[in-house]
Amino acid sequence: MLRASCFDIKMIIRFLLAALLAVAIMPTANNVARDPISAGDVEMPAHLAADVKAHIAHVAAFYGIKTPDLHFVDSNAAGVTIKEAKNSLVEIRLGRPVQTAFYQEHSELLKATAAHEVGHAVMMARNQEFALLPIIGMYAIGFFPFLVVFPTRRGITVAAVAIGSGLAALGSLPKFALPNDAYLFLLGLLAGSAVLLMVVRWDALLQTKAGEIIAPHLPSRQAFAGAGVIAVAAFFTAYWLVGGMNVERELRADVIGACANDPATMKAALLHLSNAPTSSLKEAFDTFHPSMEERQAMLTAMENKPLRNQACAAVQAGTTSLSINGRVIQ
């Protein structure tokens, strides 16, 4: 009984350590690289910035929330809405994809993008925005199998430090500046290494003096490979489940953007976010956002005036059930 309790405690400690690493992903990325939350401001034409700010204020007033602050930032993300923990201020940050000459010439598309972000601010004000805890749990699930297989405290500690250092190193590279990108690459690297060690003989290395010191702290090749397979399977299962919880919020923000402008403008704003069309493979891996096809289909359906009126009334109330094309929006 005592032995079982000790085993449970060790498992709990390992999972808490995995959770701690998961919690550290965002601040680590913020401190070593630019991302949508920490990116610096960018100058935009004063009249355009004023026009977008006025539109944000108008939409916010319509939904009865405090007007979010607007910042144009040096970021690859088109738009991010955040809530400062210290003062509860909500900020809308619009990145480089909507700062192009095209968006400046077609300010209605820029305002539609901003209105979509106001939709997230509305959900924050109503305590309907996506919770951080499921995301932390999702990331922790991916780390946990690797920490479980290390047999000693020193081994676990070194593994945790290595994972944390890997996240920091990847986050310092522009390609992996977004925390999720750094995490996915590191998880793939760990899983790939685990499988590779099954075919690479490293016994000779462990027979050296240094190898004899570290060998007791390392998992077996089979255990490490198993951890890699389980980690990938567990993470992507959680990624799919947690991401699906966010899809309806993104669609709801699209509805709010369409109501603040019109469905056709919201459709055009989404379509012009990238010069290159999004691949179906990339969309499949992005479980946190609906596909462009689904978003376009929903907005096309909203061009029907009675449906649009119903949808706009529902999102304004915030408590009325709403489904479009069979997808629950609210």
XYZ file of C-alpha atoms in Angstrom:
330
model
C 0.000 0.000 0.000
C 2.800 2.373 0.971
C 4.688 1.428 -2.179
C 1.651 2.188 -4.323
C 1.239 5.560 -2.608
C 4.878 6.446 -3.296
C 4.372 5.496 -6.935
C 1.306 7.742 -7.156
C 3.198 10.637 -5.588
C 6.040 10.228 -8.074
C 3.573 10.266 -10.958
C 1.892 13.378 -9.565
C 5.251 15.118 -9.181
C 6.178 14.248 -12.754
C 2.887 15.579 -14.082
C 3.223 18.774 -12.031
C 6.683 19.228 -13.505
C 5.249 18.717 -16.991
C 2.544 21.273 -16.163
C 5.190 23.715 -14.935
C 7.022 23.379 -18.246
C 3.724 23.912 -20.059
C 3.011 27.054 -18.027
C 6.504 28.341 -18.840
C 6.000 28.074 -22.606
C 4.336 31.466 -23.035
C 6.556 33.615 -20.772
C 9.650 31.872 -22.140
C 8.622 32.736 -25.677
C 7.747 36.286 -24.650
C 11.208 36.855 -23.207
C 13.305 35.367 -26.006
C 11.330 36.232 -29.137
C 8.725 38.488 -30.631
C 5.238 37.090 -30.645
C 1.708 38.524 -30.907
C 1.591 39.335 -27.195
C 4.950 41.036 -26.770
C 5.580 42.512 -30.243
C 6.409 46.208 -30.480
C 4.171 48.864 -31.975
C 4.289 49.851 -35.651
C 3.402 53.250 -37.074
C 0.337 53.360 -39.314
C -1.190 56.357 -41.130
C -2.843 58.489 -38.453
C -6.153 58.830 -40.278
C -6.376 55.068 -40.812
C -5.570 54.258 -37.188
C -8.155 56.796 -36.043
C -10.763 55.304 -38.381
C -10.168 51.775 -37.079
C -10.197 52.971 -33.458
C -13.518 54.720 -34.036
C -14.959 51.546 -35.543
C -13.760 49.490 -32.574
C -15.344 52.000 -30.194
C -18.623 51.839 -32.127
C -18.769 48.027 -32.055
C -17.754 47.905 -28.387
C -20.491 50.396 -27.471
C -23.044 48.326 -29.384
C -22.195 45.302 -27.236
C -21.950 47.319 -24.042
C -18.291 46.654 -23.276
C -15.371 48.931 -22.533
C -13.533 49.944 -25.708
C -10.385 47.833 -26.137
C -7.089 49.571 -26.826
C -5.751 49.201 -30.368
C -2.126 48.560 -31.285
C -0.612 47.847 -34.672
C 2.291 45.511 -33.925
C 5.280 43.889 -35.594
C 3.877 40.359 -35.617
C 3.083 37.564 -38.061
C -0.346 37.077 -36.488
C -3.116 39.034 -38.200
C -4.929 39.776 -34.978
C -4.717 38.908 -31.296
C -6.905 40.087 -28.434
C -5.388 39.884 -24.971
C -6.390 40.819 -21.457
C -3.695 42.211 -19.209
C -3.605 40.298 -15.930
C -2.531 43.308 -13.844
C -5.103 45.910 -14.844
C -7.667 43.835 -16.795
C -7.243 46.101 -19.820
C -8.157 44.467 -23.120
C -5.931 45.149 -26.113
C -6.464 44.370 -29.775
C -3.175 43.878 -31.597
C -3.206 43.839 -35.383
C -0.117 42.428 -37.083
C 1.702 42.679 -40.389
C -0.794 40.661 -42.500
C -3.359 43.472 -42.137
C -0.862 46.327 -42.392
C -0.205 45.810 -46.098
C -0.924 48.413 -48.748
C -3.956 46.386 -49.821
C -5.569 46.617 -46.389
C -4.671 50.273 -46.098
C -6.384 50.922 -49.430
C -9.395 48.826 -48.394
C -9.919 50.044 -44.857
C -13.286 48.292 -44.640
C -11.419 44.961 -44.598
C -9.116 46.197 -41.860
C -12.130 47.331 -39.844
C -13.788 43.944 -40.352
C -10.670 42.233 -38.974
C -10.717 44.596 -36.006
C -14.420 43.866 -35.449
C -13.632 40.133 -35.352
C -11.159 40.871 -32.559
C -13.787 42.963 -30.764
C -15.827 39.762 -30.850
C -13.161 38.122 -28.700
C -13.208 41.140 -26.382
C -16.985 40.719 -26.053
C -16.491 37.083 -25.066
C -13.851 38.103 -22.529
C -16.251 40.614 -20.987
C -18.899 37.883 -20.769
C -16.425 35.323 -19.365
C -17.011 33.177 -22.443
C -13.489 33.322 -23.827
C -11.330 30.223 -24.109
C -9.779 29.198 -20.791
C -6.021 28.837 -20.429
C -6.161 25.722 -18.237
C -7.072 23.246 -21.028
C -4.164 24.558 -23.115
C -1.731 24.084 -20.225
C -3.066 20.562 -19.719
C -2.697 19.843 -23.437
C 0.959 20.887 -23.457
C 1.647 19.030 -20.197
C 0.248 15.794 -21.648
C 2.863 15.935 -24.397
C 5.756 16.338 -21.948
C 4.541 13.882 -19.317
C 5.494 10.559 -21.011
C 9.098 11.715 -21.459
C 9.414 12.631 -17.785
C 7.817 9.370 -16.624
C 10.453 7.111 -18.168
C 13.474 8.729 -16.513
C 14.193 6.526 -13.481
C 15.895 8.973 -11.098
C 15.358 12.486 -9.787
C 18.539 13.672 -11.441
C 17.439 12.196 -14.734
C 14.038 13.860 -14.495
C 15.618 17.182 -13.534
C 18.069 17.097 -16.432
C 15.270 16.101 -18.826
C 13.086 18.983 -17.618
C 15.950 21.471 -17.946
C 16.726 20.143 -21.431
C 13.092 20.520 -22.507
C 12.898 24.043 -21.085
C 16.182 25.015 -22.725
C 14.991 23.561 -26.009
C 11.844 25.678 -25.892
C 13.890 28.789 -25.144
C 16.355 28.057 -27.948
C 13.615 27.413 -30.498
C 11.662 30.457 -29.364
C 14.681 32.637 -30.095
C 14.465 31.684 -33.778
C 12.079 33.792 -35.899
C 10.582 30.691 -37.522
C 9.495 29.348 -34.130
C 8.649 32.645 -32.434
C 5.078 31.519 -31.818
C 5.054 29.327 -28.673
C 2.908 26.631 -30.265
C 5.292 26.298 -33.218
C 8.260 25.897 -30.872
C 6.382 23.304 -28.833
C 5.323 21.248 -31.859
C 8.843 21.220 -33.286
C 10.357 20.202 -29.945
C 7.788 17.447 -29.479
C 8.554 16.149 -32.962
C 12.280 16.319 -32.240
C 11.902 14.376 -28.988
C 9.647 11.755 -30.560
C 11.908 11.416 -33.598
C 14.974 11.035 -31.389
C 13.200 8.400 -29.317
C 12.415 6.312 -32.388
C 15.890 6.872 -33.848
C 17.511 5.521 -30.690
C 15.762 2.222 -31.328
C 17.908 1.659 -34.417
C 21.106 3.431 -33.338
C 23.387 1.417 -31.094
C 24.692 3.577 -28.269
C 25.910 0.839 -25.941
C 29.528 1.750 -26.660
C 28.937 5.293 -25.423
C 27.467 4.045 -22.164
C 30.492 1.850 -21.533
C 32.773 4.874 -21.228
C 33.549 6.458 -17.862
C 31.074 9.276 -18.507
C 28.517 6.775 -19.765
C 28.758 4.741 -16.568
C 27.912 7.874 -14.580
C 24.857 8.886 -16.597
C 23.530 5.419 -17.509
C 21.616 4.880 -14.215
C 19.706 8.110 -14.832
C 18.620 7.279 -18.387
C 15.576 5.298 -19.497
C 15.943 2.219 -21.651
C 15.774 2.694 -25.403
C 12.472 0.830 -25.522
C 10.954 2.971 -22.768
C 12.096 6.206 -24.403
C 10.750 5.126 -27.793
C 7.463 4.148 -26.178
C 7.315 7.546 -24.492
C 7.772 9.224 -27.862
C 4.914 7.309 -29.458
C 2.594 7.831 -26.485
C 3.486 11.529 -26.202
C 2.646 12.239 -29.842
C -0.587 10.236 -29.731
C -1.699 11.742 -26.413
C -0.811 15.299 -27.372
C -2.546 15.290 -30.742
C -5.636 13.701 -29.205
C -5.695 16.501 -26.632
C -4.844 19.051 -29.345
C -7.846 17.938 -31.384
C -10.205 17.943 -28.400
C -9.040 21.254 -26.923
C -8.830 22.939 -30.317
C -12.384 21.932 -31.125
C -13.542 23.820 -28.048
C -12.166 27.038 -29.546
C -13.630 26.691 -33.043
C -17.094 27.918 -32.122
C -15.568 30.998 -30.483
C -13.713 31.863 -33.687
C -16.916 31.448 -35.684
C -18.786 33.586 -33.155
C -16.174 36.313 -33.585
C -16.683 36.046 -37.359
C -20.424 36.527 -36.829
C -19.789 39.611 -34.696
C -17.439 40.941 -37.377
C -20.049 40.294 -40.064
C -22.749 42.023 -38.022
C -20.502 45.043 -37.447
C -19.788 45.344 -41.183
C -21.488 42.870 -43.502
C -20.894 39.175 -44.305
C -19.333 39.865 -47.716
C -16.781 42.256 -46.206
C -15.923 39.792 -43.444
C -15.441 37.074 -46.076
C -13.129 39.295 -48.113
C -11.132 40.263 -45.021
C -10.497 36.598 -44.227
C -9.636 35.650 -47.801
C -7.023 38.387 -48.173
C -5.154 37.630 -44.945
C -2.525 35.720 -46.895
C -1.166 36.102 -50.399
C -0.822 32.315 -50.573
C -3.835 30.048 -50.044
C -3.773 28.016 -46.846
C -3.003 24.367 -47.521
C -5.516 21.742 -46.444
C -2.736 20.017 -44.475
C -1.980 23.172 -42.502
C -5.674 23.694 -41.812
C -5.976 20.090 -40.646
C -3.226 20.651 -38.073
C -4.786 23.911 -36.887
C -7.605 22.459 -34.831
C -8.064 25.746 -32.955
C -9.519 27.528 -35.977
C -12.295 26.546 -38.356
C -11.261 25.879 -41.923
C -11.491 28.737 -44.384
C -14.122 26.734 -46.249
C -16.302 26.488 -43.144
C -15.894 30.179 -42.352
C -16.759 31.199 -45.885
C -19.790 28.900 -45.963
C -21.087 30.330 -42.690
C -20.640 33.920 -43.846
C -22.284 33.108 -47.174
C -25.267 31.729 -45.266
C -25.389 34.986 -43.300
C -25.950 36.911 -46.522
C -29.532 35.719 -46.135
C -31.031 38.732 -44.357
C -33.415 36.892 -41.972
C -30.602 34.577 -40.866
C -28.257 37.519 -40.474
C -30.776 39.381 -38.309
C -31.292 36.278 -36.180
C -27.550 35.699 -35.801
C -26.807 39.320 -34.938
C -29.577 39.405 -32.343
C -28.265 36.180 -30.805
C -24.656 37.342 -30.449
C -25.787 40.712 -29.114
C -27.831 39.018 -26.398
C -25.040 36.552 -25.697
C -27.362 33.972 -24.165
C -29.450 32.870 -27.153
C -28.538 29.581 -28.820
C -27.293 29.960 -32.368
C -26.416 27.415 -35.045
C -25.488 28.101 -38.656
C -25.049 25.326 -41.219
C -25.385 22.791 -38.424
C -22.455 24.233 -36.452
C -23.085 25.536 -32.943
C -21.912 29.141 -32.785
C -23.228 30.025 -29.350
